[in-house]
Coordinates of C-alpha atoms in Angstrom, one line a residue:
Chain A
X124 CA -9.1 -45.9 -16.7
X125 CA -8.2 -43.1 -14.2
X126 CA -4.7 -42.9 -12.8
X127 CA -4.0 -42.7 -9.1
X128 CA -3.8 -39.2 -7.6
X129 CA -0.2 -39.6 -6.6
X130 CA 0.8 -40.9 -10.0
X131 CA -0.4 -37.9 -12.0
X132 CA 1.9 -37.2 -14.9
X133 CA 3.8 -40.5 -14.7
X134 CA 2.1 -41.8 -17.8
X135 CA 3.1 -38.6 -19.7
X136 CA 6.7 -38.9 -18.6
X137 CA 6.7 -42.5 -19.8
X138 CA 5.2 -41.6 -23.1
X139 CA 6.9 -38.3 -23.9
X140 CA 10.0 -38.2 -21.7
X141 CA 10.5 -36.1 -18.5
X142 CA 11.3 -32.8 -20.3
X143 CA 8.3 -32.8 -22.6
X144 CA 6.0 -33.9 -19.8
X145 CA 7.2 -30.8 -17.7
X146 CA 7.9 -28.3 -20.5
X147 CA 5.3 -25.7 -19.6
X148 CA 5.8 -26.1 -15.9
X149 CA 9.6 -25.4 -16.4
X150 CA 8.9 -22.4 -18.6
X151 CA 6.5 -21.0 -16.0
X152 CA 9.0 -21.4 -13.2
X153 CA 11.6 -19.7 -15.4
X154 CA 9.2 -16.9 -16.1
X155 CA 8.2 -16.3 -12.5
X156 CA 11.8 -16.6 -11.2
X157 CA 13.4 -14.4 -13.9
X158 CA 10.8 -11.6 -13.4
X159 CA 11.5 -11.7 -9.7
X160 CA 15.2 -12.1 -10.4
X161 CA 15.4 -9.0 -12.6
X162 CA 14.0 -6.9 -9.8
X163 CA 16.5 -8.5 -7.4
X164 CA 19.7 -8.1 -9.5
X165 CA 18.9 -4.7 -11.1
X166 CA 20.3 -2.6 -8.2
X167 CA 23.5 -4.6 -8.5
X168 CA 23.8 -4.0 -12.2
X169 CA 23.2 -0.3 -12.1
X170 CA 26.9 0.6 -12.0
X171 CA 27.8 -1.8 -14.8
X172 CA 24.9 -0.7 -17.1
X173 CA 25.6 3.0 -16.9
X174 CA 22.8 3.8 -14.4
X175 CA 20.3 1.7 -16.3
X176 CA 17.7 -0.1 -14.1
X177 CA 16.5 -3.3 -15.9
X178 CA 13.5 -3.5 -13.6
X179 CA 12.7 -1.1 -10.7
X180 CA 9.7 -1.2 -8.3
X181 CA 7.4 -4.0 -7.6
X182 CA 4.4 -5.7 -9.3
X183 CA 2.3 -2.8 -8.0
X184 CA 4.2 -0.4 -10.2
X185 CA 7.5 -0.6 -11.9
X186 CA 9.7 0.9 -14.6
X187 CA 11.4 -1.5 -17.0
X188 CA 14.7 -0.5 -18.7
X189 CA 14.2 3.0 -17.4
X190 CA 11.4 3.8 -19.8
X191 CA 8.5 1.4 -19.9
X192 CA 6.1 2.0 -17.0
X193 CA 4.0 -0.9 -15.7
X194 CA 1.3 -0.4 -13.2
X195 CA -1.1 -2.9 -11.6
X196 CA -4.6 -1.7 -12.7
X197 CA -6.2 -3.5 -9.8
X198 CA -4.2 -1.6 -7.2
X199 CA -4.8 1.6 -9.1
X200 CA -8.6 1.0 -9.2
X201 CA -8.6 0.3 -5.4
X202 CA -7.0 3.7 -4.8
X203 CA -9.3 5.4 -7.3
X204 CA -12.4 4.0 -5.5
X205 CA -11.6 6.4 -2.7
X206 CA -11.3 9.4 -5.1
X207 CA -7.9 10.3 -3.7
X208 CA -5.7 8.7 -6.4
X209 CA -5.0 10.8 -9.4
X210 CA -2.6 8.7 -11.3
X211 CA 0.2 10.6 -13.0
X212 CA 0.5 10.0 -16.8
X213 CA 3.1 7.3 -16.3
X214 CA 0.9 5.5 -13.8
X215 CA -2.0 5.6 -16.3
X216 CA 0.1 4.5 -19.3
X217 CA 1.6 1.8 -17.1
X218 CA -1.9 0.5 -16.3
X219 CA -3.1 0.6 -19.9
X220 CA 0.0 -1.4 -21.0
X221 CA -0.7 -4.0 -18.4
X222 CA -4.4 -4.2 -19.3
X223 CA -3.7 -4.5 -23.0
X224 CA -1.1 -7.3 -22.4
X225 CA -3.5 -9.4 -20.4
X226 CA -6.5 -8.8 -22.6
X227 CA -4.3 -10.4 -25.3
X228 CA -2.8 -13.4 -23.5
X229 CA -5.5 -14.0 -20.9
X230 CA -5.6 -12.2 -17.6
X231 CA -4.8 -15.2 -15.4
X232 CA -1.5 -15.6 -17.2
X233 CA -0.6 -13.2 -14.4
X234 CA -1.4 -15.9 -11.9
X235 CA 0.5 -18.8 -13.5
X236 CA 3.4 -17.0 -15.2
X237 CA 4.1 -14.0 -13.0
X238 CA 2.6 -14.2 -9.5
X239 CA 5.2 -15.7 -7.0
X240 CA 2.5 -17.0 -4.7
X241 CA 1.7 -19.5 -7.4
X242 CA 4.9 -21.4 -6.5
X243 CA 3.7 -21.7 -2.9
X244 CA 0.2 -22.9 -3.8
X245 CA 1.6 -25.2 -6.5
X246 CA 3.9 -26.8 -3.9
X247 CA 0.9 -27.2 -1.5
X248 CA -1.1 -28.8 -4.3
X249 CA 1.7 -31.2 -5.2
X250 CA 2.1 -32.3 -1.6
X251 CA -1.6 -32.6 -1.3
X252 CA -1.7 -35.0 -4.2
X253 CA 1.2 -37.0 -2.8
X254 CA -0.5 -37.3 0.5
X255 CA -3.8 -38.0 -1.1
X256 CA -5.6 -35.4 1.0
X257 CA -9.3 -34.8 0.2
X258 CA -11.0 -31.4 0.2
X259 CA -13.8 -31.3 2.7
X260 CA -14.1 -27.5 3.0
X261 CA -16.2 -26.8 -0.1
X262 CA -15.2 -23.2 -0.4
X263 CA -17.0 -21.9 -3.5
X264 CA -15.0 -20.8 -6.4
X265 CA -17.1 -17.7 -6.7
X266 CA -15.8 -16.6 -3.3
X267 CA -13.0 -14.7 -5.1
X268 CA -15.5 -12.4 -6.9
X269 CA -17.1 -11.6 -3.6
X270 CA -13.6 -10.9 -2.3
X271 CA -13.0 -8.6 -5.3
X272 CA -16.1 -6.7 -4.4
X273 CA -15.0 -6.5 -0.8
X274 CA -11.6 -5.1 -1.7
X275 CA -13.2 -2.4 -3.8
X276 CA -15.6 -1.4 -0.9
X277 CA -13.0 -1.5 1.9
X278 CA -11.2 1.7 0.8
X279 CA -14.5 3.5 1.3
X280 CA -15.3 2.0 4.6
X281 CA -12.0 1.5 6.3
X282 CA -9.9 4.1 4.5
X283 CA -6.8 3.5 2.4
X284 CA -6.0 0.7 0.0
X285 CA -6.7 -1.8 2.7
X286 CA -6.2 -5.0 0.7
X287 CA -2.6 -4.1 0.0
X288 CA -1.9 -4.5 3.7
X289 CA -2.6 -8.2 3.5
X290 CA -2.3 -9.0 -0.2
X291 CA 0.1 -12.0 -0.1
X292 CA 1.2 -11.3 -3.7
X293 CA 2.5 -7.9 -2.7
X294 CA 3.7 -9.1 0.7
X295 CA 5.9 -11.8 -0.9
X296 CA 7.3 -9.5 -3.7
X297 CA 8.0 -6.6 -1.4
X298 CA 9.2 -9.0 1.2
X299 CA 11.9 -10.3 -1.1
X300 CA 12.8 -6.9 -2.5
X301 CA 12.5 -4.6 0.5
X302 CA 12.3 -6.8 3.7
X303 CA 9.8 -9.4 4.9
X304 CA 9.0 -8.4 8.4
X305 CA 6.4 -10.8 9.7
X306 CA 4.8 -11.3 6.3
X307 CA 6.3 -14.8 6.0
X308 CA 3.7 -15.9 8.5
X309 CA 0.9 -14.9 6.1
X310 CA 2.7 -16.9 3.3
X311 CA 3.1 -20.0 5.5
X312 CA -0.6 -19.6 6.4
X313 CA -1.5 -19.7 2.7
X314 CA 0.6 -22.8 2.2
X315 CA -1.1 -24.6 5.1
X316 CA -4.5 -23.4 4.0
X317 CA -4.0 -24.9 0.5
X318 CA -2.5 -28.0 2.0
X319 CA -4.8 -28.8 4.8
X320 CA -8.1 -26.9 4.3
X321 CA -8.9 -26.3 0.7
X322 CA -7.7 -27.7 -2.5
X323 CA -6.4 -24.9 -4.8
X324 CA -7.9 -22.8 -2.0
X325 CA -6.1 -19.5 -2.2
X326 CA -5.5 -19.1 -6.0
X327 CA -8.6 -20.9 -7.1
X328 CA -11.2 -19.8 -4.6
X329 CA -10.2 -16.7 -2.5
X330 CA -7.7 -14.5 -4.1
X331 CA -9.3 -11.3 -5.5
X332 CA -6.2 -10.5 -7.6
X333 CA -6.9 -13.6 -9.7
X334 CA -10.6 -12.7 -9.8
X335 CA -9.7 -9.3 -11.2
X336 CA -7.4 -10.6 -13.8
X337 CA -9.8 -13.3 -14.8
X338 CA -12.2 -10.5 -15.8
X339 CA -9.5 -9.3 -18.2
X340 CA -9.5 -12.8 -19.8
X341 CA -13.1 -12.9 -21.0
X342 CA -12.3 -12.3 -24.6
X343 CA -8.5 -13.1 -24.8
X344 CA -7.4 -14.8 -28.0
X345 CA -4.7 -17.0 -26.4
X346 CA -6.3 -20.2 -25.1
X347 CA -5.7 -23.8 -24.4
X348 CA -7.4 -26.0 -26.9
X349 CA -8.3 -29.7 -26.5
X350 CA -7.5 -30.2 -30.2
X351 CA -7.3 -33.9 -30.1
X352 CA -10.0 -34.5 -27.6
X353 CA -11.1 -37.7 -29.5
X354 CA -7.8 -39.3 -28.3
X355 CA -8.7 -38.7 -24.6
X356 CA -8.5 -42.0 -22.7
X357 CA -10.0 -40.7 -19.5
X358 CA -6.9 -41.1 -17.4
X359 CA -8.1 -38.0 -15.5
X360 CA -4.5 -36.6 -15.1
X361 CA -5.5 -33.2 -16.4
X362 CA -8.4 -33.0 -14.0
X363 CA -6.1 -33.8 -11.1
X364 CA -3.4 -31.2 -11.9
X365 CA -5.6 -28.4 -13.1
X366 CA -5.9 -25.6 -10.6
X367 CA -9.2 -24.5 -12.1
X368 CA -10.6 -28.0 -12.8
X369 CA -14.1 -26.7 -13.8
X370 CA -12.8 -25.2 -17.0
X371 CA -11.7 -28.4 -18.7
X372 CA -14.9 -30.4 -19.1
X373 CA -16.8 -28.2 -21.5
X374 CA -13.9 -28.3 -23.9
X375 CA -12.7 -31.8 -23.5
X376 CA -16.1 -33.6 -23.2
X377 CA -18.4 -31.0 -24.9
X378 CA -18.4 -32.6 -28.3
X379 CA -21.7 -34.2 -27.9
X380 CA -23.2 -30.9 -26.8
X381 CA -21.9 -29.1 -29.8
X382 CA -19.2 -27.3 -27.8
X383 CA -15.9 -26.5 -29.4
X384 CA -12.6 -27.8 -28.1
X385 CA -11.3 -24.4 -26.9
X386 CA -11.1 -23.8 -23.1
X387 CA -13.1 -20.5 -23.1
X388 CA -13.5 -20.0 -19.4
X389 CA -11.7 -16.8 -18.2
X390 CA -10.7 -18.7 -15.0
X391 CA -8.3 -20.9 -17.0
X392 CA -4.8 -19.6 -16.0
X393 CA -3.2 -20.7 -19.3
X394 CA -0.6 -22.6 -17.2
X395 CA -0.4 -25.4 -19.7
X396 CA 0.0 -28.1 -17.1
X397 CA -2.8 -30.1 -18.8
X398 CA -0.7 -30.1 -21.9
X399 CA 2.3 -31.4 -19.9
X400 CA 0.6 -34.2 -18.1
X401 CA -1.5 -35.6 -21.1
X402 CA 0.2 -38.7 -22.4
X403 CA -2.0 -38.4 -25.6
X404 CA -1.2 -34.8 -26.3
X405 CA -4.8 -33.9 -26.4
X406 CA -4.2 -30.3 -25.4
X407 CA -2.2 -27.5 -27.0
X408 CA -2.0 -23.7 -27.0
X409 CA -4.1 -22.1 -29.7
X410 CA -6.5 -19.3 -30.3
X411 CA -10.1 -18.9 -29.2
X412 CA -11.0 -18.2 -32.9
X413 CA -10.5 -21.9 -33.8
X414 CA -13.5 -22.8 -31.7
X415 CA -16.2 -21.8 -34.2
X416 CA -14.5 -23.6 -37.1
X417 CA -14.3 -26.9 -35.1
X418 CA -17.8 -26.3 -33.8
X419 CA -19.0 -26.0 -37.4
X420 CA -17.1 -29.1 -38.4
X421 CA -18.6 -30.9 -35.4
X422 CA -22.0 -29.9 -36.5
X423 CA -21.4 -31.0 -40.0
X424 CA -20.0 -34.4 -38.9
X425 CA -23.1 -34.8 -36.6
X426 CA -25.3 -34.1 -39.5
X427 CA -23.4 -36.6 -41.6
X428 CA -23.8 -39.1 -38.8
X429 CA -27.5 -38.6 -38.7
X430 CA -27.6 -38.7 -42.5
X431 CA -25.9 -42.1 -42.5
X432 CA -28.3 -43.3 -39.8
Chain B
X592 CA -39.6 -32.8 -0.8
X593 CA -39.0 -29.8 1.3
X594 CA -41.9 -27.7 0.3
X595 CA -45.6 -28.1 -0.5
X596 CA -44.9 -28.4 -4.3
X597 CA -46.6 -31.5 -5.6
X598 CA -44.4 -32.1 -8.7
X599 CA -41.2 -34.1 -8.3
X600 CA -39.3 -31.8 -10.6
X601 CA -40.5 -28.7 -8.7
X602 CA -39.3 -30.2 -5.4
X603 CA -35.9 -30.8 -7.0
X604 CA -35.5 -27.3 -8.3
X605 CA -36.6 -26.0 -4.9
X606 CA -33.9 -28.1 -3.3
X607 CA -31.2 -26.8 -5.7
X608 CA -32.4 -23.3 -5.2
X609 CA -32.1 -23.7 -1.5
X610 CA -28.6 -25.2 -1.9
X611 CA -27.7 -22.3 -4.2
X612 CA -29.0 -19.7 -1.7
X613 CA -27.4 -21.3 1.3
X614 CA -24.1 -21.5 -0.6
X615 CA -24.3 -17.9 -1.6
X616 CA -25.2 -16.9 2.0
X617 CA -22.3 -19.0 3.4
X618 CA -19.8 -17.4 0.9
X619 CA -21.1 -13.9 1.6
X620 CA -20.8 -14.4 5.4
X621 CA -17.3 -15.8 5.0
X622 CA -16.2 -12.9 2.9
X623 CA -17.9 -10.4 5.2
X624 CA -16.1 -11.9 8.1
X625 CA -12.8 -11.6 6.2
X626 CA -13.7 -8.0 5.5
X627 CA -14.3 -7.2 9.2
X628 CA -10.9 -8.9 10.0
X629 CA -9.0 -7.0 7.3
X630 CA -10.8 -3.8 8.3
X631 CA -9.9 -4.1 11.9
X632 CA -6.3 -5.0 11.0
X633 CA -6.2 -1.9 8.8
X634 CA -7.2 0.3 11.8
X635 CA -4.1 -1.0 13.6
X636 CA -1.8 -1.1 10.7
X637 CA -2.6 2.4 9.5
X638 CA -1.7 4.2 12.7
X639 CA 1.6 5.7 11.8
X640 CA 4.3 5.5 14.6
X641 CA 5.3 9.0 15.9
X642 CA 8.8 8.8 14.6
X643 CA 7.9 7.6 11.1
X644 CA 8.0 10.5 8.7
X645 CA 6.6 10.4 5.1
X646 CA 8.7 11.5 2.2
X647 CA 8.5 15.1 0.8
X648 CA 5.2 16.0 -0.9
X649 CA 3.2 13.2 0.8
X650 CA -0.5 13.9 1.0
X651 CA -2.2 14.1 4.4
X652 CA -2.0 10.7 6.0
X653 CA -5.6 9.4 5.2
X654 CA -5.4 10.6 1.6
X655 CA -1.9 9.2 1.3
X656 CA -3.0 5.8 2.3
X657 CA -5.6 5.9 -0.5
X658 CA -3.2 7.3 -3.1
X659 CA 0.0 5.3 -2.4
X660 CA 0.0 2.1 -4.5
X661 CA 2.9 0.6 -2.5
X662 CA 5.3 0.1 -5.4
X663 CA 8.5 1.2 -3.7
X664 CA 9.7 3.3 -6.7
X665 CA 10.4 6.3 -4.4
X666 CA 12.5 4.1 -2.2
X667 CA 14.5 2.9 -5.1
X668 CA 15.0 6.3 -6.5
X669 CA 16.3 7.9 -3.3
X670 CA 20.0 8.5 -3.9
X671 CA 20.7 8.4 -0.2
X672 CA 18.8 5.1 0.4
X673 CA 17.2 6.6 3.5
X674 CA 13.5 5.8 2.6
X675 CA 12.1 2.5 3.9
X676 CA 8.9 0.6 3.1
X677 CA 6.5 -0.3 5.8
X678 CA 6.2 -4.0 6.4
X679 CA 4.2 -6.4 8.6
X680 CA 5.6 -6.0 12.1
X681 CA 7.3 -2.6 11.9
X682 CA 4.1 -0.6 12.6
X683 CA 3.9 1.3 9.3
X684 CA 1.2 0.3 6.8
X685 CA 2.8 -2.4 4.6
X686 CA 4.4 -1.1 1.5
X687 CA 4.2 2.6 2.3
X688 CA 7.3 4.7 2.3
X689 CA 8.7 6.4 5.4
X690 CA 11.9 7.4 7.1
X691 CA 13.1 7.7 10.7
X692 CA 15.1 10.9 11.1
X693 CA 17.4 9.8 13.8
X694 CA 18.5 6.8 11.6
X695 CA 18.7 8.6 8.3
X696 CA 17.1 12.0 7.6
X697 CA 15.9 13.4 4.2
X698 CA 18.9 15.1 2.5
X699 CA 16.6 17.4 0.6
X700 CA 17.7 16.8 -3.0
X701 CA 17.0 19.8 -5.2
X702 CA 15.4 17.7 -8.0
X703 CA 13.3 15.6 -5.5
X704 CA 13.7 12.2 -7.3
X705 CA 11.3 10.4 -4.9
X706 CA 8.4 12.6 -6.1
X707 CA 9.4 12.2 -9.7
X708 CA 9.3 8.4 -9.3
X709 CA 5.8 8.3 -7.8
X710 CA 3.3 6.9 -10.4
X711 CA 0.4 8.6 -8.6
X712 CA -0.2 11.8 -6.7
X713 CA 0.6 10.2 -3.3
X714 CA 3.7 12.3 -3.5
X715 CA 2.5 15.6 -4.8
X716 CA 4.1 16.3 -8.1
X717 CA 3.3 20.1 -7.8
X718 CA 6.0 20.3 -5.2
X719 CA 9.1 21.4 -7.1
X720 CA 11.0 23.4 -4.5
X721 CA 12.2 21.1 -1.7
X722 CA 12.2 24.0 0.7
X723 CA 8.4 24.0 0.4
X724 CA 8.2 20.5 1.7
X725 CA 6.5 19.9 5.1
X726 CA 7.4 16.4 5.9
X727 CA 7.0 17.1 9.6
X728 CA 8.1 19.7 12.1
X729 CA 11.2 19.8 14.3
X730 CA 10.3 20.3 17.9
X731 CA 12.8 20.9 20.7
X732 CA 11.1 18.4 22.9
X733 CA 13.4 18.5 26.0
X734 CA 14.8 21.7 27.4
X735 CA 16.2 20.0 30.4
X736 CA 18.8 17.9 28.4
X737 CA 19.4 20.2 25.5
X738 CA 22.9 21.4 26.3
X739 CA 22.2 24.9 25.0
X740 CA 19.9 25.3 28.0
X741 CA 22.7 24.1 30.3
X742 CA 24.8 27.0 29.0
X743 CA 27.0 25.1 26.6
X744 CA 27.8 26.3 23.1
X745 CA 26.5 23.4 21.0
X746 CA 24.4 24.8 18.2
X747 CA 25.0 21.7 16.0
X748 CA 21.3 21.6 15.0
X749 CA 21.5 25.2 14.0
X750 CA 24.7 24.6 12.0
X751 CA 23.4 21.5 10.2
X752 CA 20.0 22.9 9.3
X753 CA 19.7 23.0 5.5
X754 CA 17.4 26.0 5.7
X755 CA 19.8 27.7 8.1
X756 CA 19.0 30.9 9.7
X757 CA 15.4 30.6 8.7
X758 CA 14.0 27.3 9.9
X759 CA 16.3 27.2 13.0
X760 CA 17.6 30.4 14.6
X761 CA 19.5 31.0 17.9
X762 CA 17.9 33.2 20.6
X763 CA 20.3 34.9 23.0
X764 CA 19.1 34.6 26.5
X765 CA 20.5 35.6 29.9
X766 CA 22.1 32.7 31.8
X767 CA 20.4 33.3 35.2
X768 CA 22.6 30.5 36.8
X769 CA 26.0 32.1 36.1
X770 CA 24.6 35.5 36.0
X771 CA 27.1 36.7 33.4
X772 CA 26.8 34.4 30.3
X773 CA 24.4 34.0 27.4
X774 CA 22.4 31.0 26.5
X775 CA 22.2 30.3 22.7
X776 CA 18.8 28.7 22.5
X777 CA 17.8 27.0 19.2
X778 CA 14.3 28.0 18.0
X779 CA 12.4 26.3 15.2
X780 CA 10.3 28.4 12.9
X781 CA 7.5 26.4 11.3
X782 CA 7.1 28.7 8.4
X783 CA 10.5 27.4 7.1
X784 CA 11.0 24.0 8.7
X785 CA 10.7 21.2 6.1
X786 CA 10.8 18.4 8.6
X787 CA 13.8 16.9 6.9
X788 CA 15.1 15.6 10.3
X789 CA 18.8 16.6 9.9
X790 CA 18.7 18.4 13.3
X791 CA 17.4 15.3 15.0
X792 CA 20.1 13.2 13.3
X793 CA 23.0 15.4 14.4
X794 CA 21.8 16.1 17.9
X795 CA 24.8 15.1 20.1
X796 CA 22.7 13.7 22.9
X797 CA 22.2 10.0 23.4
X798 CA 18.5 10.6 22.8
X799 CA 17.9 13.6 20.6
X800 CA 16.4 16.6 22.4
X801 CA 15.1 18.0 19.1
X802 CA 12.9 15.7 17.2
X803 CA 11.0 15.8 13.9
X804 CA 7.4 14.9 14.5
X805 CA 4.6 14.3 12.0
X806 CA 2.6 17.6 11.5
X807 CA -0.5 16.2 13.3
X808 CA 1.6 15.6 16.4
X809 CA 3.8 18.6 16.3
X810 CA 1.1 21.2 15.7
X811 CA -1.9 22.5 17.7
X812 CA -5.0 23.5 16.0
X813 CA -7.2 26.5 16.6
X814 CA -10.9 25.9 17.0
X815 CA -12.6 26.5 13.7
X816 CA -14.5 29.6 14.9
X817 CA -11.4 31.4 16.1
X818 CA -10.5 34.6 14.3
X819 CA -7.2 36.5 14.8
X820 CA -8.4 40.1 15.5
X821 CA -5.5 41.9 14.0
X822 CA -5.4 39.7 10.9
X823 CA -9.2 40.3 10.4
X824 CA -8.6 44.0 11.0
X825 CA -5.9 44.1 8.4
X826 CA -8.0 42.3 5.9
X827 CA -11.0 44.5 6.4
X828 CA -9.0 47.7 6.8
X829 CA -10.8 48.6 10.0
X830 CA -11.8 47.0 13.3
X831 CA -14.7 44.6 12.9
X832 CA -16.0 45.0 16.4
X833 CA -16.4 48.2 18.4
X834 CA -14.3 51.1 17.3
X835 CA -10.8 51.0 18.9
X836 CA -10.6 53.0 22.1
X837 CA -7.4 54.4 23.4
X838 CA -6.0 52.3 26.2
X839 CA -6.3 53.7 29.7
X840 CA -5.2 52.6 33.1
X841 CA -7.6 53.0 35.9
X842 CA -5.2 54.6 38.3
X843 CA -5.7 56.7 41.4
X844 CA -5.8 60.4 40.8
X845 CA -2.3 61.9 40.4
X846 CA -0.7 58.5 39.5
X847 CA 0.5 57.3 36.1
X848 CA 2.0 54.2 34.7
X849 CA 5.3 54.4 32.9
X850 CA 5.6 52.1 29.9
X851 CA 9.3 52.0 29.9
X852 CA 9.4 49.9 33.0
X853 CA 9.6 52.4 35.8
X854 CA 6.2 51.2 37.0
X855 CA 3.8 53.3 38.9
X856 CA 4.7 57.0 39.5
X857 CA 2.9 59.0 42.0
X858 CA 3.0 62.6 41.0
X859 CA 1.4 64.4 43.9
X860 CA 1.0 64.0 47.6
X861 CA -2.3 64.0 49.4
X862 CA -4.0 60.8 48.1
X863 CA -5.6 58.4 50.4
X864 CA -3.4 55.8 52.0
X865 CA -6.0 53.2 52.7
X866 CA -5.3 51.1 49.7
X867 CA -2.3 48.7 49.9
X868 CA -0.8 49.8 46.6
X869 CA -0.7 53.4 47.7
X870 CA 0.9 52.4 51.0
X871 CA 3.6 50.5 49.1
X872 CA 4.3 53.5 46.9
X873 CA 4.5 55.9 49.8
X874 CA 6.9 53.6 51.6
X875 CA 9.1 53.4 48.5
X876 CA 9.2 57.1 48.1
X877 CA 10.2 57.7 51.7
X878 CA 13.0 55.1 51.4
X879 CA 14.3 56.9 48.3
X880 CA 14.3 60.2 50.0
X881 CA 16.6 58.8 52.7

């Protein structure tokens, strides 16, 4: 029996307690805020730490602890499209470190664990559920890949890394670290867009940054697994909180089609909210390599079933 | 249903294909519209204000906008905290570094930490001597208010210039108003000016009479086909056009022209007096005799 939209997670809180029912959400907020916080407090700690910067720069490019370079490969590629960017060794190494990290943990971990805009769109989604607003816009989830293509063509047509002029992720980060200007209007715009126009509109349908990072997640080992999918009681809570709702069904309900319980879609942000809100603890973090084993077991058990019959 | 296909399944697949195609078309149009919007905005947002100067080693503006990944590391590594990042609303492309000389000029660090911090070539890493930087060019934009032109000894721009005696020199000129004093006129030499903006910062006027402008505003540009004759001659070792002829004045017979400023000299009498210039010279000679 499906729960009501505004009661999402209530069952989990009742079953597991408030903290366990919000564990991954809290961890994500801690992650997002402490990454931002490190950039904010570093300049104030420079004197105490003997000229050491804990984190310097922004998400576009930064230096951690004065040595580790990190560079956003997506911004770098936009610049390279024009042919004018020749990254210095640090820039290149920084991009490779970032790529390697997200290949491992899933590209869209960036979206749910790092990107500050996620907090804005999550807030909009929460309010949307509370108000029971329905999505009538039907913006395709593939729009973001078109946007990704657009942002890679624009440097050639309009000149310059055009997307970075309006990229809300950068606007928010730079806004907090260097001064906001009128960028807050764009962020309010995204909140209202997600609240009033399109459900999960920005992060789930439009944002090309997420599209880029989802391409890095195609083969990433760290995945959410619907390990105890046979316990699912169809309360629909996971569907209602998931920002990429299309990724759940194949894993959760795919048993009869011989599909394994691992959420394989690269669009899954590994946010873990489905793990939180499930009163039956169907989901857990696991590896994509468990999929085949379970699939094999599934096949075997089906064969056994047919043998019995 | 919507086509001439007779099978029910075929009609259904036609319908879903239509829905798919119209969906794709809708998305493509929406994204295209977004692209036009962002492109138009970028036109506006990428026109650098005249008083915003890029840090040392910055590539030419259009290349810079491609190469700068807007990380702000140069800003953080500037020991004088004079670099700013563009943001929505202040007219400089969001996230790109700049400074305004009148507020805080470049202090021309010898180790150029802003360039070292840049993870791309947006700030050219081959620039290692800060005196080779060409961030902009100082221009004495107003001779009417610059107090040197009023006859006062100011010279503060000259004294503050970090490439002193090369990028900014003083020319001594006659003060025609008083008739007996000198004017000490500051003159910028673009072969040495780094565009750091210190002269603009220290100018004592309410609004600086000397300003650092981006190179594209400060400088003229010769047409591509122009050749400087004497440079080409030096390169080739000889004149490239007709052989040099010795210069000659076309003067009346018996007259010559003195190069040292005495002007026309008439050496003999008996030339015609029907031309005005000859009449003038005759008159002058007669006056001198008296």
